Amino acid sequence: MSEKPAGYREIFAVREYRHLFAANLLSLIGDQLTAVALSFLVFQRSGSALLAALAFAGANLTWVVGGPLLAVLADRLPRRRVLVGCDLIRAALVLLMLVPGLPVPLLVGIAFTANLCRPPFQSARSSLLPDILAGDRYPVANGLDNIVAEVTQVAGFALGGLLVTTGSAQLVLAADAATFLVSAALIGTGLRRCAAANQTAPEPSGSWWAETTAGVRVVFADRALRSYLLLFWLSCLVYGTEGVVAPLAEEYGGGARTGGLLLAMMPAGVAIGGVLLTRFCPPDTRRRLMLPLAVLTGAVLLPIAAHPPLPAVLVLLFISGVAGAFSIPLNALFGRAVPAAYRARAFGVAMSGLCAVQGLAMLGAGAAAERVRPTLVVGGAALLATLAVLTVVTTAVGVFAPARLPRPEPAAA
């Protein structure tokens, strides 16, 4: 008999998760508000589109630059201390940006430094979830976190633009600092004290670089972990679509509104797919659907190469997003398969690779769109993603066999 999926009431019954969820929600809202406010502030003061884009994209750049290196902190130090420390540092740096008359390059530099706290914060948080959520609660919580991240991204950008228009960028920055302070208070009062994770590692702690490379080795030396990561990363080649949204909208005779619709379809699909997978699919069904959905993520976009009508493109992008929710059960498999002492570093590697793949896919799509029509570029990215995912699935077939997939631990009493 198939196990029933866990409910949201069950995961929120865990006090530590309630505090982590609320703290993460506040941090995400603050990050989105600041990204909008800072980009407007930088552009108003400098008139430079490049500096404004750099201020806006700093959060993703920090994962590529410092993800695996900074994630070491979440294994070397107690994770509760890392979470609280990162929030307090970010609050202080955001408040520093409120000082009148700061040069624009210094503003961008402070924002980039504040964003460097994201890799250790998110790695520490991701590493804690398998320890505090037993059974099917962990993948369901992953699904909920994914939904919240997608919704917060859309709502945060819209709210940030409204607040900057009606108020001021400085007011938004002050609100962001407040979210980090409240987040630190929630984590400090809601999580138990714990020892550093690497105290349980089978090898003594060495230099910072040695600990970083140890995390990379743990991931890539294990066939299952390596396959999980490659499946996730390569399926994200479809996000090259975001790099050609403007010319794609122009191809259909639209402007910014059409581009906004095109951008919104995949995140909306991921949010809906996350609900369907985690709330309405039993764990066994979820694991069986994982690989077909991974293939469908890219395959469903192939018809866009033939320049179908715009409504059809929007539907196909939405379906691709729904299929992309396969990453939720995959993330749960990855999190439980990594040894606890290396979990934060493993998540740092995963996020750094994801940001790099998405960034390169967008750059490649943009370069290709200089020569061929954007719909053909989207179809080409979809074909590349589909072939790459099929290669991972066929070469690591034993890893993804139902008998080999780890089953969730029994739910805690």
Coordinates of N, CA and C in Angstrom, one line a residue, residues 217-391:
R217 N 34.7 16.6 -3.7 CA 35.0 15.2 -3.9 C 33.9 14.3 -3.4
V218 N 33.3 14.6 -2.3 CA 32.2 13.8 -1.8 C 31.0 13.7 -2.8
V219 N 30.7 14.8 -3.4 CA 29.6 14.9 -4.4 C 30.0 14.1 -5.7
F220 N 31.2 14.4 -6.2 CA 31.5 13.9 -7.6 C 32.1 12.5 -7.5
A221 N 32.5 12.0 -6.4 CA 33.0 10.7 -6.3 C 31.9 9.6 -6.1
D222 N 30.8 10.1 -5.7 CA 29.6 9.2 -5.5 C 28.8 9.2 -6.7
R223 N 28.5 8.0 -7.3 CA 27.8 8.0 -8.6 C 26.4 8.5 -8.5
A224 N 25.7 8.2 -7.4 CA 24.3 8.6 -7.2 C 24.3 10.1 -7.1
L225 N 25.1 10.7 -6.2 CA 25.1 12.1 -6.0 C 25.4 12.9 -7.3
R226 N 26.4 12.4 -8.0 CA 26.9 13.0 -9.2 C 25.7 13.0 -10.3
S227 N 25.0 11.9 -10.3 CA 23.9 11.7 -11.3 C 22.7 12.7 -10.9
Y228 N 22.4 12.8 -9.6 CA 21.4 13.7 -9.2 C 21.7 15.1 -9.6
L229 N 22.9 15.5 -9.4 CA 23.3 16.9 -9.7 C 23.3 17.1 -11.2
L230 N 23.8 16.2 -12.0 CA 23.8 16.4 -13.4 C 22.4 16.4 -14.0
L231 N 21.5 15.6 -13.5 CA 20.2 15.6 -14.0 C 19.5 17.0 -13.7
F232 N 19.8 17.5 -12.5 CA 19.2 18.9 -12.2 C 19.8 20.0 -13.0
W233 N 21.1 20.0 -13.1 CA 21.8 21.1 -13.8 C 21.5 21.1 -15.3
L234 N 21.5 19.9 -15.9 CA 21.3 19.9 -17.4 C 19.9 20.1 -17.8
S235 N 19.0 19.8 -16.9 CA 17.6 20.1 -17.2 C 17.3 21.6 -17.2
C236 N 18.2 22.3 -16.5 CA 18.0 23.8 -16.4 C 18.6 24.5 -17.6
L237 N 19.1 23.8 -18.6 CA 19.5 24.5 -19.9 C 18.3 25.2 -20.5
V238 N 17.1 24.7 -20.2 CA 15.9 25.3 -20.8 C 15.7 26.8 -20.3
Y239 N 16.4 27.2 -19.2 CA 16.3 28.5 -18.7 C 17.1 29.5 -19.6
G240 N 17.7 29.0 -20.6 CA 18.3 29.9 -21.6 C 17.2 30.7 -22.3
T241 N 15.9 30.2 -22.2 CA 14.8 31.0 -22.7 C 14.8 32.4 -22.1
E242 N 15.1 32.5 -20.8 CA 15.0 33.8 -20.2 C 16.0 34.8 -20.8
G243 N 17.1 34.3 -21.4 CA 18.1 35.2 -22.0 C 17.6 35.8 -23.3
V244 N 16.5 35.3 -23.9 CA 16.0 35.8 -25.2 C 14.6 36.3 -25.1
V245 N 14.1 36.6 -23.9 CA 12.7 37.1 -23.7 C 12.4 38.3 -24.5
A246 N 13.3 39.3 -24.4 CA 13.0 40.6 -25.1 C 12.9 40.3 -26.7
P247 N 13.9 39.7 -27.3 CA 13.7 39.4 -28.7 C 12.5 38.5 -29.0
L248 N 12.3 37.5 -28.1 CA 11.2 36.6 -28.3 C 9.8 37.4 -28.3
A249 N 9.7 38.3 -27.4 CA 8.5 39.1 -27.4 C 8.3 39.9 -28.6
E250 N 9.5 40.5 -29.1 CA 9.5 41.3 -30.3 C 9.1 40.4 -31.5
E251 N 9.5 39.2 -31.6 CA 9.2 38.3 -32.7 C 7.7 38.1 -32.8
Y252 N 7.0 38.2 -31.6 CA 5.5 38.0 -31.6 C 4.8 39.4 -31.7
G253 N 5.6 40.5 -31.9 CA 5.0 41.8 -32.0 C 4.6 42.4 -30.7
G254 N 5.2 41.9 -29.6 CA 4.8 42.5 -28.3 C 6.0 43.3 -27.7
G255 N 5.8 43.8 -26.5 CA 6.8 44.5 -25.8 C 7.0 44.0 -24.4
A256 N 7.1 44.9 -23.5 CA 7.5 44.5 -22.1 C 6.4 43.7 -21.5
R257 N 5.1 44.0 -21.8 CA 4.0 43.2 -21.2 C 4.1 41.7 -21.7
T258 N 4.3 41.5 -23.0 CA 4.5 40.2 -23.5 C 5.7 39.5 -22.9
G259 N 6.8 40.2 -22.7 CA 8.0 39.7 -22.1 C 7.7 39.3 -20.7
G260 N 6.9 40.1 -19.9 CA 6.6 39.7 -18.6 C 5.8 38.4 -18.5
L261 N 4.9 38.3 -19.4 CA 4.1 37.0 -19.5 C 5.0 35.8 -19.8
L262 N 5.9 36.0 -20.7 CA 6.8 34.9 -21.0 C 7.7 34.5 -19.8
L263 N 8.1 35.5 -19.1 CA 9.0 35.2 -17.9 C 8.2 34.6 -16.8
A264 N 6.9 34.9 -16.7 CA 6.1 34.4 -15.5 C 5.7 33.0 -15.7
M265 N 5.6 32.5 -16.9 CA 5.0 31.2 -17.1 C 5.7 30.0 -16.5
M266 N 7.0 30.0 -16.6 CA 7.8 28.8 -16.0 C 7.8 28.9 -14.5
P267 N 8.0 30.0 -13.8 CA 7.9 30.0 -12.4 C 6.5 29.7 -11.9
A268 N 5.5 30.1 -12.6 CA 4.1 29.8 -12.2 C 3.9 28.3 -12.3
G269 N 4.5 27.7 -13.4 CA 4.3 26.2 -13.6 C 5.1 25.5 -12.5
V270 N 6.2 25.9 -12.1 CA 7.0 25.2 -11.0 C 6.2 25.3 -9.7
A271 N 5.6 26.4 -9.4 CA 4.8 26.6 -8.2 C 3.6 25.6 -8.2
I272 N 2.9 25.5 -9.3 CA 1.7 24.6 -9.4 C 2.2 23.2 -9.4
G273 N 3.3 22.9 -10.1 CA 3.8 21.5 -10.1 C 4.3 21.1 -8.8
G274 N 4.8 22.0 -8.0 CA 5.3 21.7 -6.6 C 4.1 21.3 -5.8
V275 N 3.0 22.0 -5.9 CA 1.8 21.6 -5.1 C 1.3 20.3 -5.5
L276 N 1.2 20.0 -6.8 CA 0.6 18.8 -7.3 C 1.5 17.6 -6.9
L277 N 2.8 17.7 -7.0 CA 3.7 16.6 -6.6 C 3.7 16.3 -5.1
T278 N 3.8 17.4 -4.3 CA 4.0 17.2 -2.9 C 2.7 17.0 -2.1
R279 N 1.6 17.5 -2.6 CA 0.4 17.4 -1.8 C -0.6 16.3 -2.3
F280 N -0.5 16.0 -3.6 CA -1.4 15.0 -4.2 C -0.8 13.7 -4.7
C281 N 0.5 13.6 -4.7 CA 1.2 12.4 -5.2 C 1.8 11.7 -4.0
P282 N 1.5 10.4 -3.8 CA 2.2 9.6 -2.7 C 3.6 9.6 -3.0
P283 N 4.5 9.4 -2.0 CA 5.9 9.3 -2.3 C 6.4 8.4 -3.4
D284 N 5.8 7.2 -3.4 CA 6.2 6.2 -4.5 C 5.9 6.8 -5.9
T285 N 4.7 7.3 -6.0 CA 4.3 7.9 -7.3 C 5.3 9.1 -7.7
R286 N 5.6 9.9 -6.7 CA 6.5 11.0 -6.9 C 7.8 10.5 -7.4
R287 N 8.4 9.5 -6.9 CA 9.7 9.0 -7.3 C 9.6 8.4 -8.7
R288 N 8.4 7.7 -9.1 CA 8.3 7.2 -10.4 C 8.1 8.3 -11.5
L289 N 7.5 9.4 -11.1 CA 7.3 10.4 -12.1 C 8.6 11.3 -12.3
M290 N 9.5 11.2 -11.4 CA 10.7 12.1 -11.4 C 11.4 12.1 -12.8
L291 N 11.8 11.0 -13.3 CA 12.5 10.9 -14.6 C 11.7 11.3 -15.8
P292 N 10.4 10.8 -15.9 CA 9.6 11.3 -17.1 C 9.4 12.8 -17.1
L293 N 9.2 13.4 -15.9 CA 9.1 14.8 -15.8 C 10.4 15.6 -16.2
A294 N 11.5 15.0 -15.8 CA 12.8 15.6 -16.1 C 13.0 15.7 -17.6
V295 N 12.6 14.6 -18.3 CA 12.7 14.6 -19.8 C 11.7 15.6 -20.4
L296 N 10.5 15.6 -19.8 CA 9.4 16.5 -20.4 C 9.8 18.0 -20.2
T297 N 10.6 18.3 -19.2 CA 10.9 19.8 -19.0 C 11.5 20.4 -20.3
G298 N 12.3 19.7 -21.0 CA 12.9 20.3 -22.2 C 12.1 19.8 -23.4
A299 N 11.6 18.6 -23.5 CA 10.9 18.1 -24.7 C 9.7 18.8 -25.0
V300 N 8.9 19.3 -24.0 CA 7.7 20.0 -24.3 C 7.9 21.3 -25.0
L301 N 9.1 21.9 -24.9 CA 9.4 23.2 -25.6 C 9.9 23.0 -27.0
L302 N 10.1 21.8 -27.5 CA 10.6 21.6 -28.8 C 9.7 22.2 -29.9
P303 N 8.3 22.1 -29.8 CA 7.5 22.7 -30.8 C 7.6 24.2 -31.0
I304 N 8.2 24.9 -30.0 CA 8.4 26.4 -30.1 C 9.3 26.7 -31.3
A305 N 10.1 25.8 -31.7 CA 11.0 26.1 -32.8 C 10.2 26.3 -34.1
A306 N 9.0 25.8 -34.2 CA 8.2 26.0 -35.4 C 7.4 27.3 -35.4
H307 N 7.6 28.2 -34.4 CA 6.9 29.4 -34.3 C 5.4 29.3 -34.2
P308 N 4.9 28.6 -33.1 CA 3.5 28.5 -32.9 C 2.9 29.8 -32.4
P309 N 1.6 29.9 -32.4 CA 1.0 31.2 -31.8 C 1.4 31.4 -30.4
L310 N 1.4 32.7 -30.0 CA 1.9 33.1 -28.7 C 1.2 32.4 -27.6
P311 N -0.2 32.2 -27.6 CA -0.8 31.5 -26.5 C -0.3 30.1 -26.3
A312 N 0.1 29.4 -27.5 CA 0.6 28.1 -27.4 C 2.0 28.1 -26.7
V313 N 2.8 29.1 -27.0 CA 4.1 29.3 -26.4 C 4.0 29.4 -24.9
L314 N 3.0 30.2 -24.5 CA 2.8 30.5 -23.0 C 2.4 29.2 -22.4
V315 N 1.5 28.4 -23.0 CA 1.1 27.1 -22.4 C 2.3 26.1 -22.3
L316 N 3.1 26.1 -23.4 CA 4.2 25.1 -23.4 C 5.2 25.5 -22.3
L317 N 5.5 26.8 -22.1 CA 6.4 27.3 -21.0 C 5.8 26.9 -19.7
F318 N 4.5 27.0 -19.5 CA 3.9 26.7 -18.2 C 4.0 25.2 -18.0
I319 N 3.8 24.4 -19.0 CA 3.9 22.9 -18.8 C 5.4 22.5 -18.5
S320 N 6.3 23.2 -19.1 CA 7.7 23.0 -18.8 C 8.0 23.3 -17.4
G321 N 7.4 24.4 -16.8 CA 7.6 24.7 -15.4 C 7.0 23.6 -14.5
V322 N 5.8 23.2 -14.8 CA 5.2 22.1 -14.0 C 6.1 20.9 -14.0
A323 N 6.6 20.5 -15.2 CA 7.5 19.3 -15.2 C 8.8 19.6 -14.4
G324 N 9.2 20.8 -14.4 CA 10.5 21.2 -13.7 C 10.4 21.0 -12.2
A325 N 9.2 20.8 -11.7 CA 9.0 20.5 -10.3 C 9.6 19.2 -9.9
F326 N 10.0 18.4 -10.9 CA 10.7 17.1 -10.5 C 11.9 17.3 -9.6
S327 N 12.4 18.6 -9.7 CA 13.6 18.9 -8.8 C 13.3 18.8 -7.3
I328 N 12.0 18.9 -7.0 CA 11.7 18.8 -5.5 C 12.0 17.5 -4.9
P329 N 11.4 16.3 -5.5 CA 11.8 15.0 -5.0 C 13.3 14.7 -5.2
L330 N 13.9 15.3 -6.3 CA 15.3 15.0 -6.5 C 16.1 15.7 -5.5
N331 N 15.8 16.9 -5.1 CA 16.5 17.6 -4.0 C 16.4 16.8 -2.7
A332 N 15.3 16.2 -2.4 CA 15.1 15.4 -1.2 C 16.1 14.2 -1.2
L333 N 16.1 13.6 -2.4 CA 17.1 12.4 -2.5 C 18.5 12.9 -2.3
F334 N 18.9 14.0 -2.9 CA 20.2 14.5 -2.8 C 20.5 14.8 -1.3
G335 N 19.6 15.6 -0.6 CA 19.9 16.0 0.7 C 20.0 14.8 1.7
R336 N 19.3 13.7 1.5 CA 19.4 12.6 2.4 C 20.6 11.7 2.1
A337 N 21.0 11.8 0.8 CA 22.1 10.9 0.4 C 23.5 11.4 0.8
V338 N 23.6 12.8 1.0 CA 24.9 13.4 1.4 C 25.2 13.2 2.9
P339 N 26.4 12.7 3.2 CA 26.7 12.6 4.7 C 26.5 14.0 5.4
A340 N 26.0 14.0 6.6 CA 25.6 15.2 7.3 C 26.8 16.2 7.4
A341 N 28.0 15.6 7.6 CA 29.2 16.4 7.8 C 29.6 17.2 6.6
Y342 N 29.1 16.8 5.4 CA 29.4 17.5 4.1 C 28.2 18.2 3.5
R343 N 27.1 18.1 4.2 CA 25.8 18.5 3.5 C 25.8 20.0 3.0
A344 N 26.3 20.9 3.9 CA 26.3 22.3 3.5 C 27.2 22.5 2.3
R345 N 28.4 21.9 2.3 CA 29.3 22.1 1.1 C 28.7 21.5 -0.1
A346 N 28.0 20.4 0.0 CA 27.3 19.8 -1.2 C 26.2 20.7 -1.7
F347 N 25.4 21.3 -0.9 CA 24.4 22.2 -1.3 C 25.1 23.5 -2.0
G348 N 26.2 23.9 -1.4 CA 27.0 25.0 -2.0 C 27.4 24.7 -3.5
V349 N 27.9 23.4 -3.7 CA 28.3 23.0 -5.0 C 27.1 23.0 -5.9
A350 N 26.0 22.4 -5.4 CA 24.8 22.3 -6.2 C 24.3 23.7 -6.7
M351 N 24.2 24.6 -5.8 CA 23.7 26.0 -6.1 C 24.7 26.7 -7.1
S352 N 26.0 26.6 -6.8 CA 27.0 27.2 -7.7 C 26.9 26.7 -9.1
G353 N 26.8 25.4 -9.2 CA 26.7 24.8 -10.6 C 25.4 25.3 -11.3
L354 N 24.3 25.3 -10.5 CA 23.0 25.7 -11.0 C 23.1 27.2 -11.6
C355 N 23.6 28.1 -10.8 CA 23.8 29.5 -11.2 C 24.7 29.6 -12.5
A356 N 25.7 28.8 -12.5 CA 26.6 28.8 -13.6 C 26.0 28.3 -14.9
V357 N 25.2 27.2 -14.8 CA 24.6 26.6 -15.9 C 23.5 27.5 -16.5
Q358 N 22.7 28.1 -15.6 CA 21.7 29.0 -16.0 C 22.3 30.3 -16.7
G359 N 23.3 30.8 -16.1 CA 23.9 32.0 -16.6 C 24.5 31.7 -18.0
L360 N 25.2 30.6 -18.2 CA 25.8 30.3 -19.5 C 24.8 30.0 -20.5
A361 N 23.7 29.3 -20.1 CA 22.6 29.0 -21.0 C 22.0 30.3 -21.5
M362 N 21.8 31.3 -20.6 CA 21.2 32.6 -21.0 C 22.2 33.3 -22.0
L363 N 23.5 33.3 -21.7 CA 24.4 34.0 -22.5 C 24.5 33.3 -23.9
G364 N 24.5 32.0 -23.9 CA 24.5 31.3 -25.2 C 23.3 31.5 -26.0
A365 N 22.1 31.5 -25.3 CA 20.9 31.8 -26.1 C 20.9 33.2 -26.7
G366 N 21.4 34.2 -25.9 CA 21.5 35.5 -26.4 C 22.4 35.7 -27.6
A367 N 23.5 35.0 -27.5 CA 24.5 35.0 -28.6 C 23.9 34.4 -29.9
A368 N 23.2 33.2 -29.7 CA 22.5 32.5 -30.8 C 21.4 33.4 -31.5
A369 N 20.7 34.1 -30.6 CA 19.6 35.0 -31.1 C 20.1 36.1 -32.0
E370 N 21.4 36.4 -32.0 CA 21.9 37.4 -32.9 C 21.9 36.9 -34.3
R371 N 21.9 35.6 -34.5 CA 22.0 35.0 -35.9 C 20.7 34.4 -36.4
V372 N 19.9 33.8 -35.4 CA 18.7 33.1 -35.8 C 17.5 33.6 -35.0
R373 N 16.3 33.3 -35.5 CA 15.1 33.8 -34.8 C 15.0 33.2 -33.4
P374 N 14.5 34.0 -32.4 CA 14.4 33.5 -31.0 C 13.7 32.2 -30.8
T375 N 12.6 32.0 -31.5 CA 11.8 30.7 -31.3 C 12.7 29.5 -31.7
L376 N 13.5 29.7 -32.7 CA 14.4 28.6 -33.0 C 15.5 28.4 -31.9
V377 N 15.9 29.5 -31.3 CA 16.9 29.4 -30.2 C 16.3 28.6 -29.0
V378 N 15.0 28.9 -28.7 CA 14.3 28.3 -27.6 C 14.2 26.8 -27.9
G379 N 13.8 26.4 -29.2 CA 13.7 25.0 -29.5 C 15.1 24.3 -29.5
G380 N 16.1 25.1 -29.8 CA 17.5 24.5 -29.8 C 17.9 24.2 -28.3
A381 N 17.6 25.2 -27.4 CA 17.9 25.0 -26.0 C 17.1 23.8 -25.4
A382 N 15.9 23.7 -25.9 CA 15.0 22.5 -25.4 C 15.6 21.2 -25.9
L383 N 16.1 21.2 -27.2 CA 16.6 19.9 -27.7 C 17.9 19.6 -26.9
L384 N 18.7 20.6 -26.7 CA 20.0 20.3 -25.9 C 19.7 19.8 -24.5
A385 N 18.7 20.4 -23.8 CA 18.4 20.0 -22.5 C 17.8 18.5 -22.5
T386 N 17.0 18.2 -23.5 CA 16.3 16.9 -23.6 C 17.4 15.8 -23.8
L387 N 18.3 16.1 -24.8 CA 19.4 15.1 -25.0 C 20.3 14.9 -23.8
A388 N 20.6 16.0 -23.2 CA 21.5 15.9 -22.0 C 20.8 15.1 -20.9
V389 N 19.6 15.4 -20.6 CA 18.8 14.6 -19.6 C 18.7 13.2 -19.9
L390 N 18.4 12.9 -21.2 CA 18.3 11.4 -21.6 C 19.7 10.7 -21.4
T391 N 20.8 11.5 -21.7 CA 22.1 10.9 -21.5 C 22.3 10.5 -20.1

